[in-house]
Amino acid sequence: MTAKCRYCREERDAIAACALDDFTLLYHRTSGQTHMVISPVPEILDALDEAVPRTAAQVHDRLADHYDLGDADSVIAVIDAHLAELTALGLARRL
Amino acid sequence: MRHQITLKIGPATFRIGSAWRDPIDRLASLYAAYPMLPGGIADFSVRLEPAGPLRQWLRPSIFITGDHGLAEAAPMSLRHGLLAAEMGMNLQMALGWRRHLLIHASSVEKDGRVLVMTGESGSGKSTLAAQLGERGWRLMGDEFALLDLATGQIFPFPRLVSLKNGAIDVLSAEVPPDRMGPLLANTAKGDIRHLVPRGGAIDRMEEGGQPALLLFPRFGHAADRRDVGQAEVFMRLTQASTNYVALGEAGFLALSRLVQRVPAHAIDFPSGDDAIAMIEALWEERA
């Protein structure tokens, strides 16, 4: 549905990250909110660029260079859902 | 106000004013060993006011207010005036303190290292801290642990320990009567009696220490102990902090450093003696 949407991540300076066991804390300086996330959210965020917008399929391709992801269509749908959530949190922008 | 006293507890100074003499006299007696700063500059003011035009004299009823107030706070009987003053000071700290990350926790210190205990009301954290404070540890506080944003040290807030219900008899058995306040019966939280910390806790109330162990005690269960993961610790401590959101990134950095550096365990215990044995064993393991 939204797989054609393109996303950028928030500027790196806008987020402070801290790893706690398997979790990652993301402190969003703009909103003052702390988010607690687990894999694959930090990896998806890292696969986004601040300036160059990417689709879920492009994020998938970048992640596939490093991880064995399995069936592409279903993984792209999962990535797309996470991108929508990251956008709702203010950690990514939809363009 | 007509009657007032200015007290220093840890880093915070309170000016407590009252329409009645009695609560101020009781504070002066129980806080006699603490620095008094008549006319000094206070961080917070606490006011104990009549709850209505006639309530100074007729069934005297106290409304607690101050720099930071809760409009819907229920009035209290004058016979619980000491408790009202204590609640007023806690309220100012909880709502207004910004120099440290405030964690709703008790803390005690030994050899420069600090044990922090946090949990719900009734978890036993306050009673345990009071007991440890009588058994070779320095009591740093039973209500708030102050986490320094720059150094990561825990600083004391050694107000009077508020003993509730069963804890009153436990501590009365090992504390001299002159360090115990009057019994305040049938308050909203049950029976309450205040305990004056030992002299060392008051004399060293500006002295912090590095946190070495974090415990989540739970009274009334069979003895058990489990490690607590860092993410759960972080969640619990944000919930136990009254000013985490207000401090912004400074609070995030201080709290995440604390969670990364300090081991944490949950302990269940059926009695105070069981808990103290478990705590001493854990402390030895970490020594």
Short mmCIF file of C-alpha atoms in Angstrom, two decimals:
data_model
loop_
_atom_site.label_atom_id
_atom_site.label_comp_id
_atom_site.label_asym_id
_atom_site.label_seq_id
_atom_site.Cartn_x
_atom_site.Cartn_y
_atom_site.Cartn_z
CA MET A 1 0.00 0.00 0.00
CA THR A 2 2.69 2.47 1.07
CA ALA A 3 5.61 0.55 -0.35
CA LYS A 4 6.24 3.32 -2.87
CA CYS A 5 6.62 5.92 -0.12
CA ARG A 6 10.09 7.27 0.39
CA TYR A 7 11.63 8.00 3.75
CA CYS A 8 14.54 9.90 5.27
CA ARG A 9 15.75 9.50 8.83
CA GLU A 10 15.92 12.36 11.29
CA GLU A 11 19.31 14.09 11.36
CA ARG A 12 21.75 11.97 13.36
CA ASP A 13 22.30 14.88 15.75
CA ALA A 14 18.61 14.77 16.66
CA ILE A 15 18.84 11.31 18.22
CA ALA A 16 21.00 10.00 21.05
CA ALA A 17 21.20 6.22 21.16
CA CYS A 18 22.20 3.84 23.93
CA ALA A 19 22.32 0.03 23.84
CA LEU A 20 20.93 -1.87 26.85
CA ASP A 21 21.20 -5.64 26.44
CA ASP A 22 19.14 -6.47 23.33
CA PHE A 23 17.32 -3.16 23.44
CA THR A 24 18.29 0.22 22.05
CA LEU A 25 17.21 3.46 23.67
CA LEU A 26 16.64 6.34 21.29
CA TYR A 27 16.39 9.77 22.89
CA HIS A 28 14.73 12.15 20.43
CA ARG A 29 16.09 15.60 21.22
CA THR A 30 13.37 17.43 19.31
CA SER A 31 10.48 15.94 21.24
CA GLY A 32 12.30 15.02 24.47
CA GLN A 33 10.85 11.53 24.19
CA THR A 34 12.73 8.30 24.92
CA HIS A 35 11.92 5.29 22.75
CA MET A 36 12.91 1.73 23.58
CA VAL A 37 13.26 -0.38 20.45
CA ILE A 38 14.61 -3.78 19.46
CA SER A 39 15.97 -5.25 16.27
CA PRO A 40 15.20 -4.66 13.41
CA VAL A 41 14.24 -1.05 14.19
CA PRO A 42 17.78 0.29 14.81
CA GLU A 43 19.01 -1.49 11.67
CA ILE A 44 16.20 0.02 9.58
CA LEU A 45 16.92 3.45 10.96
CA ASP A 46 20.61 3.01 10.11
CA ALA A 47 19.68 1.99 6.56
CA LEU A 48 17.93 5.31 6.02
CA ASP A 49 19.77 8.42 4.94
CA GLU A 50 19.26 11.94 6.24
CA ALA A 51 19.06 13.50 2.77
CA VAL A 52 18.50 10.75 0.21
CA PRO A 53 14.93 9.37 0.43
CA ARG A 54 14.57 5.59 0.23
CA THR A 55 11.62 3.23 -0.26
CA ALA A 56 11.06 0.13 1.84
CA ALA A 57 12.42 -1.94 -1.06
CA GLN A 58 15.61 0.14 -1.14
CA VAL A 59 15.99 -0.19 2.63
CA HIS A 60 15.52 -3.95 2.18
CA ASP A 61 18.27 -4.07 -0.44
CA ARG A 62 20.71 -2.28 1.84
CA LEU A 63 19.89 -4.57 4.78
CA ALA A 64 20.15 -7.65 2.54
CA ASP A 65 23.84 -6.82 2.00
CA HIS A 66 24.45 -7.64 5.67
CA TYR A 67 21.62 -9.93 6.81
CA ASP A 68 19.96 -13.09 5.54
CA LEU A 69 16.41 -11.76 5.28
CA GLY A 70 14.45 -14.50 3.52
CA ASP A 71 11.43 -13.84 1.33
CA ALA A 72 11.78 -10.29 -0.01
CA ASP A 73 8.09 -9.41 -0.41
CA SER A 74 7.12 -10.25 3.16
CA VAL A 75 10.25 -8.55 4.58
CA ILE A 76 9.57 -5.40 2.56
CA ALA A 77 6.05 -5.29 4.01
CA VAL A 78 7.51 -5.55 7.54
CA ILE A 79 10.06 -2.82 6.80
CA ASP A 80 7.29 -0.64 5.40
CA ALA A 81 5.26 -1.04 8.59
CA HIS A 82 8.28 -0.12 10.71
CA LEU A 83 8.95 2.94 8.55
CA ALA A 84 5.39 4.10 9.11
CA GLU A 85 5.86 3.64 12.88
CA LEU A 86 9.19 5.50 12.85
CA THR A 87 7.48 8.32 10.96
CA ALA A 88 4.69 8.47 13.55
CA LEU A 89 7.34 8.75 16.29
CA GLY A 90 9.12 11.57 14.49
CA LEU A 91 12.30 9.51 14.00
CA ALA A 92 11.83 9.32 10.19
CA ARG A 93 10.17 11.58 7.63
CA ARG A 94 7.97 10.50 4.75
CA LEU A 95 8.60 12.47 1.57
CA MET B 1 3.35 32.77 58.14
CA ARG B 2 2.90 32.97 61.89
CA HIS B 3 5.12 30.02 62.76
CA GLN B 4 7.99 28.90 60.63
CA ILE B 5 11.23 26.98 60.44
CA THR B 6 13.93 26.72 57.76
CA LEU B 7 15.57 23.30 57.43
CA LYS B 8 18.34 21.90 55.26
CA ILE B 9 18.03 18.27 54.20
CA GLY B 10 20.78 17.07 51.89
CA PRO B 11 21.18 19.72 49.17
CA ALA B 12 17.68 21.19 49.58
CA THR B 13 16.50 23.91 51.92
CA PHE B 14 12.86 24.20 52.97
CA ARG B 15 11.03 27.00 54.68
CA ILE B 16 8.00 25.52 56.38
CA GLY B 17 5.33 27.92 57.55
CA SER B 18 2.32 26.97 59.59
CA ALA B 19 -0.80 28.62 60.94
CA TRP B 20 -0.32 26.46 64.06
CA ARG B 21 2.64 26.19 66.42
CA ASP B 22 2.49 22.47 67.06
CA PRO B 23 3.75 21.12 63.70
CA ILE B 24 6.70 23.54 63.78
CA ASP B 25 7.60 22.61 67.36
CA ARG B 26 7.57 18.92 66.43
CA LEU B 27 9.75 19.56 63.38
CA ALA B 28 12.18 21.61 65.48
CA SER B 29 12.47 18.75 67.95
CA LEU B 30 12.91 15.92 65.44
CA TYR B 31 15.19 17.91 63.12
CA ALA B 32 17.25 19.35 66.01
CA ALA B 33 20.48 17.79 64.65
CA TYR B 34 19.97 19.19 61.13
CA PRO B 35 21.22 22.59 59.97
CA MET B 36 18.66 25.28 60.74
CA LEU B 37 18.92 28.42 58.64
CA PRO B 38 16.72 31.08 60.22
CA GLY B 39 16.13 33.75 57.60
CA GLY B 40 18.20 31.84 55.06
CA ILE B 41 17.33 31.46 51.41
CA ALA B 42 15.17 28.41 50.84
CA ASP B 43 14.82 26.33 47.69
CA PHE B 44 11.20 25.61 48.54
CA SER B 45 8.47 26.91 50.76
CA VAL B 46 5.86 24.67 52.33
CA ARG B 47 2.74 26.13 53.89
CA LEU B 48 0.34 24.46 56.27
CA GLU B 49 -2.80 26.54 56.03
CA PRO B 50 -6.30 26.18 57.48
CA ALA B 51 -8.45 24.24 55.04
CA GLY B 52 -11.21 26.86 55.40
CA PRO B 53 -11.97 30.20 57.12
CA LEU B 54 -12.84 28.64 60.49
CA ARG B 55 -10.69 25.52 60.31
CA GLN B 56 -7.76 27.06 62.17
CA TRP B 57 -9.75 26.64 65.38
CA LEU B 58 -12.82 24.51 64.69
CA ARG B 59 -11.83 20.89 64.03
CA PRO B 60 -8.46 22.21 62.81
CA SER B 61 -7.75 20.95 59.32
CA ILE B 62 -4.54 21.46 57.32
CA PHE B 63 -4.30 22.21 53.63
CA ILE B 64 -0.76 21.53 52.36
CA THR B 65 0.55 23.94 49.77
CA GLY B 66 3.76 25.68 48.77
CA ASP B 67 5.71 26.67 45.67
CA HIS B 68 4.33 23.58 43.98
CA GLY B 69 0.88 22.47 45.05
CA LEU B 70 -1.73 19.90 44.22
CA ALA B 71 -5.14 21.55 44.06
CA GLU B 72 -6.97 18.35 44.90
CA ALA B 73 -4.80 17.36 47.91
CA ALA B 74 -7.07 16.21 50.74
CA PRO B 75 -6.95 18.29 53.97
CA MET B 76 -5.40 16.60 57.02
CA SER B 77 -6.15 16.72 60.70
CA LEU B 78 -3.95 18.99 62.83
CA ARG B 79 -2.96 15.97 64.95
CA HIS B 80 -1.19 14.72 61.80
CA GLY B 81 0.55 18.07 61.29
CA LEU B 82 4.02 16.55 61.35
CA LEU B 83 3.04 14.18 58.56
CA ALA B 84 1.54 17.09 56.63
CA ALA B 85 4.86 18.97 56.84
CA GLU B 86 6.79 15.89 55.68
CA MET B 87 4.38 15.34 52.81
CA GLY B 88 4.68 19.00 51.88
CA MET B 89 8.48 18.75 51.69
CA ASN B 90 8.29 15.56 49.62
CA LEU B 91 5.83 17.21 47.27
CA GLN B 92 8.13 20.18 46.68
CA MET B 93 11.05 17.87 45.93
CA ALA B 94 9.02 15.62 43.65
CA LEU B 95 7.56 18.48 41.64
CA GLY B 96 10.30 21.05 41.74
CA TRP B 97 13.81 19.61 42.12
CA ARG B 98 15.94 19.84 38.97
CA ARG B 99 19.57 19.61 40.14
CA HIS B 100 19.56 15.82 40.23
CA LEU B 101 17.59 13.01 38.68
CA LEU B 102 15.17 12.19 41.46
CA ILE B 103 14.52 8.48 41.93
CA HIS B 104 11.81 7.31 44.28
CA ALA B 105 14.14 4.96 46.12
CA SER B 106 15.86 4.39 49.42
CA SER B 107 19.65 4.32 49.60
CA VAL B 108 22.39 3.33 52.03
CA GLU B 109 26.16 3.57 51.77
CA LYS B 110 29.10 1.50 52.90
CA ASP B 111 32.80 2.08 52.08
CA GLY B 112 31.88 4.88 49.67
CA ARG B 113 29.59 2.70 47.58
CA VAL B 114 25.85 3.02 47.48
CA LEU B 115 23.04 0.48 47.50
CA VAL B 116 19.85 1.82 45.92
CA MET B 117 16.49 0.12 46.53
CA THR B 118 13.36 1.03 44.63
CA GLY B 119 9.85 -0.36 44.52
CA GLU B 120 6.20 0.36 45.11
CA SER B 121 4.92 1.59 48.45
CA GLY B 122 4.88 -1.47 50.74
CA SER B 123 7.81 -3.14 48.98
CA GLY B 124 9.91 -2.78 52.12
CA LYS B 125 12.54 -0.43 50.70
CA SER B 126 12.08 2.15 53.42
CA THR B 127 12.12 -0.34 56.31
CA LEU B 128 15.16 -2.12 54.91
CA ALA B 129 17.07 1.13 54.54
CA ALA B 130 16.17 2.07 58.10
CA GLN B 131 17.30 -1.33 59.42
CA LEU B 132 20.54 -1.25 57.46
CA GLY B 133 21.07 2.28 58.78
CA GLU B 134 21.11 0.80 62.28
CA ARG B 135 23.48 -2.03 61.33
CA GLY B 136 26.65 -0.48 60.04
CA TRP B 137 25.46 1.22 56.88
CA ARG B 138 24.99 4.95 56.41
CA LEU B 139 21.37 5.77 55.72
CA MET B 140 21.19 8.18 52.77
CA GLY B 141 17.43 8.38 52.48
CA ASP B 142 14.22 6.39 52.58
CA GLU B 143 12.27 8.29 49.92
CA PHE B 144 14.44 9.91 47.25
CA ALA B 145 17.85 9.01 45.84
CA LEU B 146 19.45 11.95 44.04
CA LEU B 147 21.46 10.96 40.96
CA ASP B 148 24.08 13.56 40.03
CA LEU B 149 23.77 14.38 36.34
CA ALA B 150 27.49 14.92 35.81
CA THR B 151 29.31 12.46 38.05
CA GLY B 152 26.77 9.63 38.35
CA GLN B 153 27.07 9.73 42.14
CA ILE B 154 24.07 9.22 44.38
CA PHE B 155 23.54 12.01 46.89
CA PRO B 156 21.59 11.73 50.14
CA PHE B 157 18.26 13.18 51.09
CA PRO B 158 18.18 11.90 54.69
CA ARG B 159 14.88 13.28 55.91
CA LEU B 160 13.13 11.60 58.80
CA VAL B 161 12.34 7.98 57.93
CA SER B 162 8.61 7.47 57.66
CA LEU B 163 7.84 4.11 59.31
CA LYS B 164 4.46 2.65 58.58
CA ASN B 165 2.36 0.05 60.42
CA GLY B 166 4.39 -3.15 61.06
CA ALA B 167 7.71 -1.38 60.44
CA ILE B 168 7.14 0.77 63.53
CA ASP B 169 7.53 -2.17 65.95
CA VAL B 170 10.46 -3.61 63.96
CA LEU B 171 12.49 -0.42 64.28
CA SER B 172 11.29 0.54 67.77
CA ALA B 173 12.94 -2.65 69.00
CA GLU B 174 16.40 -1.52 67.92
CA VAL B 175 16.30 2.29 68.03
CA PRO B 176 16.52 4.41 71.21
CA PRO B 177 13.20 6.14 71.99
CA ASP B 178 14.72 9.62 71.71
CA ARG B 179 15.17 9.03 67.96
CA MET B 180 11.53 8.10 67.44
CA GLY B 181 8.77 10.64 66.78
CA PRO B 182 5.22 10.48 68.10
CA LEU B 183 2.85 7.77 66.86
CA LEU B 184 0.49 9.24 64.27
CA ALA B 185 -2.40 6.78 64.35
CA ASN B 186 -4.99 6.22 61.65
CA THR B 187 -3.55 8.42 58.93
CA ALA B 188 -4.56 7.79 55.31
CA LYS B 189 -1.54 5.46 55.12
CA GLY B 190 -2.24 3.72 58.43
CA ASP B 191 -0.12 4.27 61.54
CA ILE B 192 3.04 6.30 60.99
CA ARG B 193 5.99 7.03 63.23
CA HIS B 194 9.05 9.00 62.18
CA LEU B 195 12.60 7.88 62.86
CA VAL B 196 15.50 10.32 63.19
CA PRO B 197 18.51 8.91 61.27
CA ARG B 198 21.72 8.22 63.17
CA GLY B 199 24.09 11.14 63.61
CA GLY B 200 26.47 10.05 60.86
CA ALA B 201 23.67 10.12 58.29
CA ILE B 202 22.94 13.74 59.16
CA ASP B 203 26.55 14.91 59.57
CA ARG B 204 27.48 13.46 56.15
CA MET B 205 24.31 14.45 54.33
CA GLU B 206 26.20 16.37 51.64
CA GLU B 207 28.48 13.43 50.88
CA GLY B 208 27.61 11.30 47.85
CA GLY B 209 28.90 7.95 46.66
CA GLN B 210 29.05 5.85 43.52
CA PRO B 211 26.10 3.48 43.11
CA ALA B 212 27.26 -0.14 43.28
CA LEU B 213 24.08 -2.21 43.48
CA LEU B 214 20.46 -1.67 42.57
CA LEU B 215 17.73 -3.78 44.18
CA PHE B 216 14.02 -4.15 43.61
CA PRO B 217 12.82 -5.57 46.94
CA ARG B 218 9.39 -7.16 47.43
CA PHE B 219 8.23 -7.92 50.95
CA GLY B 220 5.85 -10.78 51.81
CA HIS B 221 7.00 -13.48 49.41
CA ALA B 222 9.15 -16.60 49.68
CA ALA B 223 12.85 -15.76 49.44
CA ASP B 224 13.89 -15.48 45.81
CA ARG B 225 16.37 -13.55 43.74
CA ARG B 226 16.65 -12.89 40.02
CA ASP B 227 18.78 -10.73 37.80
CA VAL B 228 16.96 -7.85 36.14
CA GLY B 229 17.87 -6.94 32.56
CA GLN B 230 19.05 -3.45 31.73
CA ALA B 231 16.01 -2.55 29.64
CA GLU B 232 13.65 -3.51 32.47
CA VAL B 233 15.78 -1.57 34.96
CA PHE B 234 15.63 1.49 32.73
CA MET B 235 11.85 1.21 32.40
CA ARG B 236 11.37 0.79 36.14
CA LEU B 237 13.63 3.72 36.99
CA THR B 238 11.93 6.10 34.56
CA GLN B 239 8.67 5.15 36.25
CA ALA B 240 10.27 5.71 39.66
CA SER B 241 11.64 9.13 38.72
CA THR B 242 9.55 12.23 39.22
CA ASN B 243 11.66 14.49 36.99
CA TYR B 244 13.08 12.25 34.23
CA VAL B 245 11.00 13.95 31.52
CA ALA B 246 11.65 17.44 32.87
CA LEU B 247 15.44 16.96 32.79
CA GLY B 248 15.49 16.08 29.09
CA GLU B 249 18.70 14.71 27.62
CA ALA B 250 20.68 15.24 30.83
CA GLY B 251 18.32 12.84 32.58
CA PHE B 252 18.49 10.33 29.72
CA LEU B 253 22.29 10.28 29.76
CA ALA B 254 22.56 10.04 33.55
CA LEU B 255 20.00 7.27 33.82
CA SER B 256 21.32 5.21 30.91
CA ARG B 257 24.86 5.40 32.37
CA LEU B 258 23.56 4.26 35.76
CA VAL B 259 21.74 1.31 34.20
CA GLN B 260 24.78 0.27 32.15
CA ARG B 261 27.18 0.42 35.08
CA VAL B 262 25.25 -0.88 38.08
CA PRO B 263 24.12 -4.52 38.49
CA ALA B 264 20.47 -4.97 39.39
CA HIS B 265 18.52 -7.74 41.11
CA ALA B 266 14.96 -8.29 42.25
CA ILE B 267 14.69 -9.87 45.68
CA ASP B 268 11.58 -11.34 47.30
CA PHE B 269 11.70 -11.85 51.05
CA PRO B 270 9.40 -12.99 53.84
CA SER B 271 11.03 -10.96 56.65
CA GLY B 272 13.46 -8.13 57.21
CA ASP B 273 16.15 -10.46 58.59
CA ASP B 274 15.91 -12.65 55.47
CA ALA B 275 16.22 -9.58 53.26
CA ILE B 276 19.23 -8.25 55.15
CA ALA B 277 21.00 -11.61 54.86
CA MET B 278 20.31 -11.62 51.10
CA ILE B 279 21.52 -8.04 50.74
CA GLU B 280 24.71 -8.64 52.70
CA ALA B 281 25.43 -11.74 50.57
CA LEU B 282 24.85 -9.81 47.33
CA TRP B 283 27.02 -7.00 48.60
CA GLU B 284 29.85 -9.42 49.40
CA GLU B 285 29.60 -10.91 45.89
CA ARG B 286 30.04 -7.45 44.43
CA ALA B 287 32.84 -6.40 46.80
#
